[in-house]
XYZ file of C-alpha atoms in Angstrom:
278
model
C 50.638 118.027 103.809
C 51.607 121.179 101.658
C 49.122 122.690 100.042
C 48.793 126.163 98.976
C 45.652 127.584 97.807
C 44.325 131.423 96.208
C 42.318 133.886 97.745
C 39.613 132.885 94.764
C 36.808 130.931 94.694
C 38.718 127.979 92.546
C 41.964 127.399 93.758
C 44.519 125.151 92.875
C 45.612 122.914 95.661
C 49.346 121.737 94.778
C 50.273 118.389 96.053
C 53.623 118.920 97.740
C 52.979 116.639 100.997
C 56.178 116.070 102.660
C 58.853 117.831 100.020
C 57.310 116.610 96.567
C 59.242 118.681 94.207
C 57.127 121.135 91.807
C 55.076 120.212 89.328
C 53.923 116.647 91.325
C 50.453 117.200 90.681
C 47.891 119.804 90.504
C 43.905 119.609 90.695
C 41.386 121.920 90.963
C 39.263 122.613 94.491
C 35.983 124.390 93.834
C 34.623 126.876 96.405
C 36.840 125.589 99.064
C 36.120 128.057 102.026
C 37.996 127.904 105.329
C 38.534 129.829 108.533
C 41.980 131.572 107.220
C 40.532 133.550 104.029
C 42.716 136.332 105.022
C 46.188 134.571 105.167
C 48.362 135.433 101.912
C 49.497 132.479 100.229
C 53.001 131.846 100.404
C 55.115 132.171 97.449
C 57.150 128.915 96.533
C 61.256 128.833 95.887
C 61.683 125.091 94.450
C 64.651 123.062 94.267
C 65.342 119.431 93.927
C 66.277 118.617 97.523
C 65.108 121.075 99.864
C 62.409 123.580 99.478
C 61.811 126.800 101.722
C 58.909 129.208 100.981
C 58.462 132.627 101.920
C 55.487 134.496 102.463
C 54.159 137.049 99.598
C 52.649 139.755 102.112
C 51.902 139.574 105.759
C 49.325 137.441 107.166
C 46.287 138.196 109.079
C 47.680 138.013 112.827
C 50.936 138.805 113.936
C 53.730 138.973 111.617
C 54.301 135.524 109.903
C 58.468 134.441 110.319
C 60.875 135.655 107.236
C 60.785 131.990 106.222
C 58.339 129.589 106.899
C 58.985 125.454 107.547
C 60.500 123.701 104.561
C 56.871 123.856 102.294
C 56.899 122.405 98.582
C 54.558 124.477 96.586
C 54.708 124.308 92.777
C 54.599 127.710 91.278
C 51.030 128.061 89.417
C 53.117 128.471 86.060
C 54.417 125.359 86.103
C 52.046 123.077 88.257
C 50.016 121.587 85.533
C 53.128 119.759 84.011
C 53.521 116.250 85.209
C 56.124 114.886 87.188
C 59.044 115.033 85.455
C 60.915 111.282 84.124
C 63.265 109.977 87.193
C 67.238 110.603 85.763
C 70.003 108.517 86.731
C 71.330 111.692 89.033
C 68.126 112.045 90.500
C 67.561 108.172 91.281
C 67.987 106.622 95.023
C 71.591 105.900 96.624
C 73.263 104.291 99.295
C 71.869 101.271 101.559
C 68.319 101.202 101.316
C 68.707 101.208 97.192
C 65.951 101.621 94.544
C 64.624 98.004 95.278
C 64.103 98.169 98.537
C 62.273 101.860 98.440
C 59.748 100.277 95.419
C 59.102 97.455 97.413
C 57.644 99.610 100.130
C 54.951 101.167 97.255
C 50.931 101.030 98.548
C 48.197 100.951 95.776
C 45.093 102.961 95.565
C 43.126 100.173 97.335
C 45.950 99.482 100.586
C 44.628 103.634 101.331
C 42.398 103.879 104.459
C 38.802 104.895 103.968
C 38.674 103.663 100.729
C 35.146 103.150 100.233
C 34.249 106.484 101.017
C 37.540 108.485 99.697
C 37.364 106.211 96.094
C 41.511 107.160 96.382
C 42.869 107.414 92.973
C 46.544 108.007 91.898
C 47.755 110.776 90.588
C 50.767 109.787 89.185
C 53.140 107.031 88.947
C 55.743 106.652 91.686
C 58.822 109.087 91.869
C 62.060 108.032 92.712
C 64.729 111.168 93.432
C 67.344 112.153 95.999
C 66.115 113.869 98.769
C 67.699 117.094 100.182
C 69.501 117.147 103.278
C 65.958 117.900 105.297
C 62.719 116.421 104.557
C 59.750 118.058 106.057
C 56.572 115.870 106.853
C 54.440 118.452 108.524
C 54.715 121.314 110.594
C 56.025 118.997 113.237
C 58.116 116.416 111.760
C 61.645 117.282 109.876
C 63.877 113.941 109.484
C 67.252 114.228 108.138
C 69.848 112.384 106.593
C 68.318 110.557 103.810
C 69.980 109.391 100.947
C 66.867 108.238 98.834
C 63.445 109.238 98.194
C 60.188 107.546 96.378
C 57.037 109.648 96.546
C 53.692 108.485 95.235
C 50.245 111.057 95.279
C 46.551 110.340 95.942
C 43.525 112.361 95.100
C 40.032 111.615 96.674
C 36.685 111.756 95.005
C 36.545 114.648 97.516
C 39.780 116.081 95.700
C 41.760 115.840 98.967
C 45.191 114.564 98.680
C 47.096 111.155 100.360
C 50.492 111.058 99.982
C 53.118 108.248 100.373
C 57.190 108.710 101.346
C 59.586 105.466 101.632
C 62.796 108.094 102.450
C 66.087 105.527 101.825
C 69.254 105.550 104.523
C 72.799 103.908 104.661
C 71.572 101.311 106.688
C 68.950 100.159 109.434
C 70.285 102.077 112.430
C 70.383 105.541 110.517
C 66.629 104.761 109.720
C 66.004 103.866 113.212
C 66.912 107.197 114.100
C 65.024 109.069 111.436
C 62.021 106.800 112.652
C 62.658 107.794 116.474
C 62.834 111.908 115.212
C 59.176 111.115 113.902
C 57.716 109.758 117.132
C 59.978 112.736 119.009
C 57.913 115.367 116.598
C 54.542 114.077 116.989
C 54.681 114.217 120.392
C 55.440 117.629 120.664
C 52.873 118.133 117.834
C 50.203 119.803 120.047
C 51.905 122.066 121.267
C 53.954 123.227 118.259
C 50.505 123.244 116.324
C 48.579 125.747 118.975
C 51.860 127.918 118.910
C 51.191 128.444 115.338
C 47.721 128.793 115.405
C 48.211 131.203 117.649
C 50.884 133.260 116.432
C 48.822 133.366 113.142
C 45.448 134.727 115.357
C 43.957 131.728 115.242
C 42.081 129.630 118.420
C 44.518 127.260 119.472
C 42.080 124.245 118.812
C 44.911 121.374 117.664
C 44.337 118.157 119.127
C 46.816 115.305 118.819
C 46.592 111.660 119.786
C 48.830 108.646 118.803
C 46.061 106.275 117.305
C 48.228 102.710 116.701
C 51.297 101.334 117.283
C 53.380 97.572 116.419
C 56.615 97.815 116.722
C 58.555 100.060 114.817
C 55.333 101.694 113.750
C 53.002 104.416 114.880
C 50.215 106.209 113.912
C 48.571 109.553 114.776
C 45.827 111.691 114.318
C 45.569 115.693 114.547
C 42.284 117.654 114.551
C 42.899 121.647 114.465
C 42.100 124.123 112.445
C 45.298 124.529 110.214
C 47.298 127.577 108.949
C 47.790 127.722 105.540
C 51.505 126.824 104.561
C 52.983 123.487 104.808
C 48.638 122.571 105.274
C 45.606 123.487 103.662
C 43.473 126.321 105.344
C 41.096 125.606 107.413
C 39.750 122.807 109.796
C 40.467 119.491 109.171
C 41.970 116.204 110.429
C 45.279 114.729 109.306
C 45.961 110.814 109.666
C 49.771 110.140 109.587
C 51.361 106.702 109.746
C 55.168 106.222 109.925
C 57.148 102.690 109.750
C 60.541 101.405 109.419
C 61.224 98.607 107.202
C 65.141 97.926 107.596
C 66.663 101.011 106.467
C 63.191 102.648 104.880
C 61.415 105.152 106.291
C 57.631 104.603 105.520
C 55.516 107.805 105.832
C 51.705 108.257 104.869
C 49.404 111.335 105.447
C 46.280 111.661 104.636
C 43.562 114.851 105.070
C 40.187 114.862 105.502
C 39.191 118.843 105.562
C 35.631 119.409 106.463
C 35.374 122.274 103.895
C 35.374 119.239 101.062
C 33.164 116.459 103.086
C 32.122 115.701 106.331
C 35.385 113.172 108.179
C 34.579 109.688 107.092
C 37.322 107.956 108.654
C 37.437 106.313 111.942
C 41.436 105.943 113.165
C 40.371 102.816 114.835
C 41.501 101.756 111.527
C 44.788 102.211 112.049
C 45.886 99.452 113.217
C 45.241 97.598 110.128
C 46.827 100.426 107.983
C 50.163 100.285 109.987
C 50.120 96.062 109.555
C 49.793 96.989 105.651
C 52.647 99.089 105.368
C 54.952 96.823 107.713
C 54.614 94.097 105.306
């Protein structure tokens, strides 16, 4: 989930989960303190497709890469403007089609932990073409798709939920964006303790696949994450990724322990994955 924050007290946590262009959504997280005070926060270059951010001055640790993962941050000047209309050159092509990415769409109430997150949206459903890489997380890049519907979720603990139904020419290409998901996550461990520790942090990330039916899967990762394409901070992230004929169906969702003590038990999961297979 990309969210960028200040070195202040208030901060403004932009909602650019998985390559949300600028200017999604913005809200305001009061007295959000983490274990990563000292890392810079990056400074965003936006485009419609494919976003790469680079770092405004050195983080604390060793010396952060020229250019970090594909992160979406709004710039501050322009994050309070809402989501811009959908244009025809902006709108979904090939296979999968505009229909069939709607039709994929979860509500407020399909979120997990939604008794104790009240989930609200933020926004109504995007619909734009994607670039020719879309990032999920720090672990997860797929490529290759050819349309894109995003829809954003704010807590009553203003932490974020975010949902991605990514289009492709037809099933197979989809299978294969699905099967670079579960090949990510697995490696996710690994490639999260490399960054925590090339940033001077304890390599503390835990990841464990928490549901799967089918052509679904679910996972959960505990760590204490470096600021960039995540918040600051410890925290756990719930991800959930389905293919529905030539959809890609990807929902993330972070509980950070700064905001409110982690509510949600992944034994959930297996419900949540059934929703979004329907």
């Amino acid at each position: 989930m990309t969210l960028t924050f200040s070195s202040r007290s208030v901060r403004l946590a932009v909602l650019a989960g998985a390559g949300v262009i600028a200017a999604t959504a913005v809200y305001a997280v009061t007295d959000h303190a983490d274990a990563s005070e000292g890392q810079a926060p990056p400074v965003a270059v936006a485009t419609a497709g494919h976003h790469t951010t680079a770092p405004a001055t050195t983080p604390t640790g060793p010396a952060a890469p020229a250019t970090t993962p594909s992160a979406t941050q709004a710039p501050p000047a322009v994050a309070e403007k809402a989501a811009p209309a959908t244009t025809p050159a902006a709108r979904a092509t090939g296979a999968a089609g505009e229909k069939a990415l709607t039709e994929t769409r979860v509500t407020a109430r399909q979120l997990p932990d939604r008794t104790a997150q009240k989930w609200k949206e933020l926004a109504p459903p995007s619909i734009r073409k994607p670039g020719p890489e879309f990032q999920l997380n720090e672990c997860v890049t797929v490529r290759g798709a050819t349309g894109w519907q995003q829809q954003g979720f704010i807590s009553a603990h203003k932490t974020p939920a975010v949902q991605d139904s990514l289009g492709f020419p037809d099933a197979a290409s989809a299978r294969a964006a699905y099967r670079e998901v579960l090949a990510g996550m697995k490696d996710c461990e690994a490639t999260s303790r490399a960054l925590q520790k090339r940033y001077g942090l304890a390599a503390d990330a835990r990841v464990r696949q928490t549901a799967t039916a089918g052509e679904a899967a679910a996972w959960s990762r505990t760590w204490t994450a470096v600021q960039g394409l995540s918040a600051p901070g410890a925290q756990a992230n719930h991800i959930y990724a389905v293919r529905r004929g030539s959809v890609l169906v990807l929902l993330h969702f972070d509980e950070w322990d700064s905001a409110a003590p982690r509510s949600y038990d992944p034994k959930g999961d297996a419900d949540v994955l059934a929703g979004l297979t329907r």
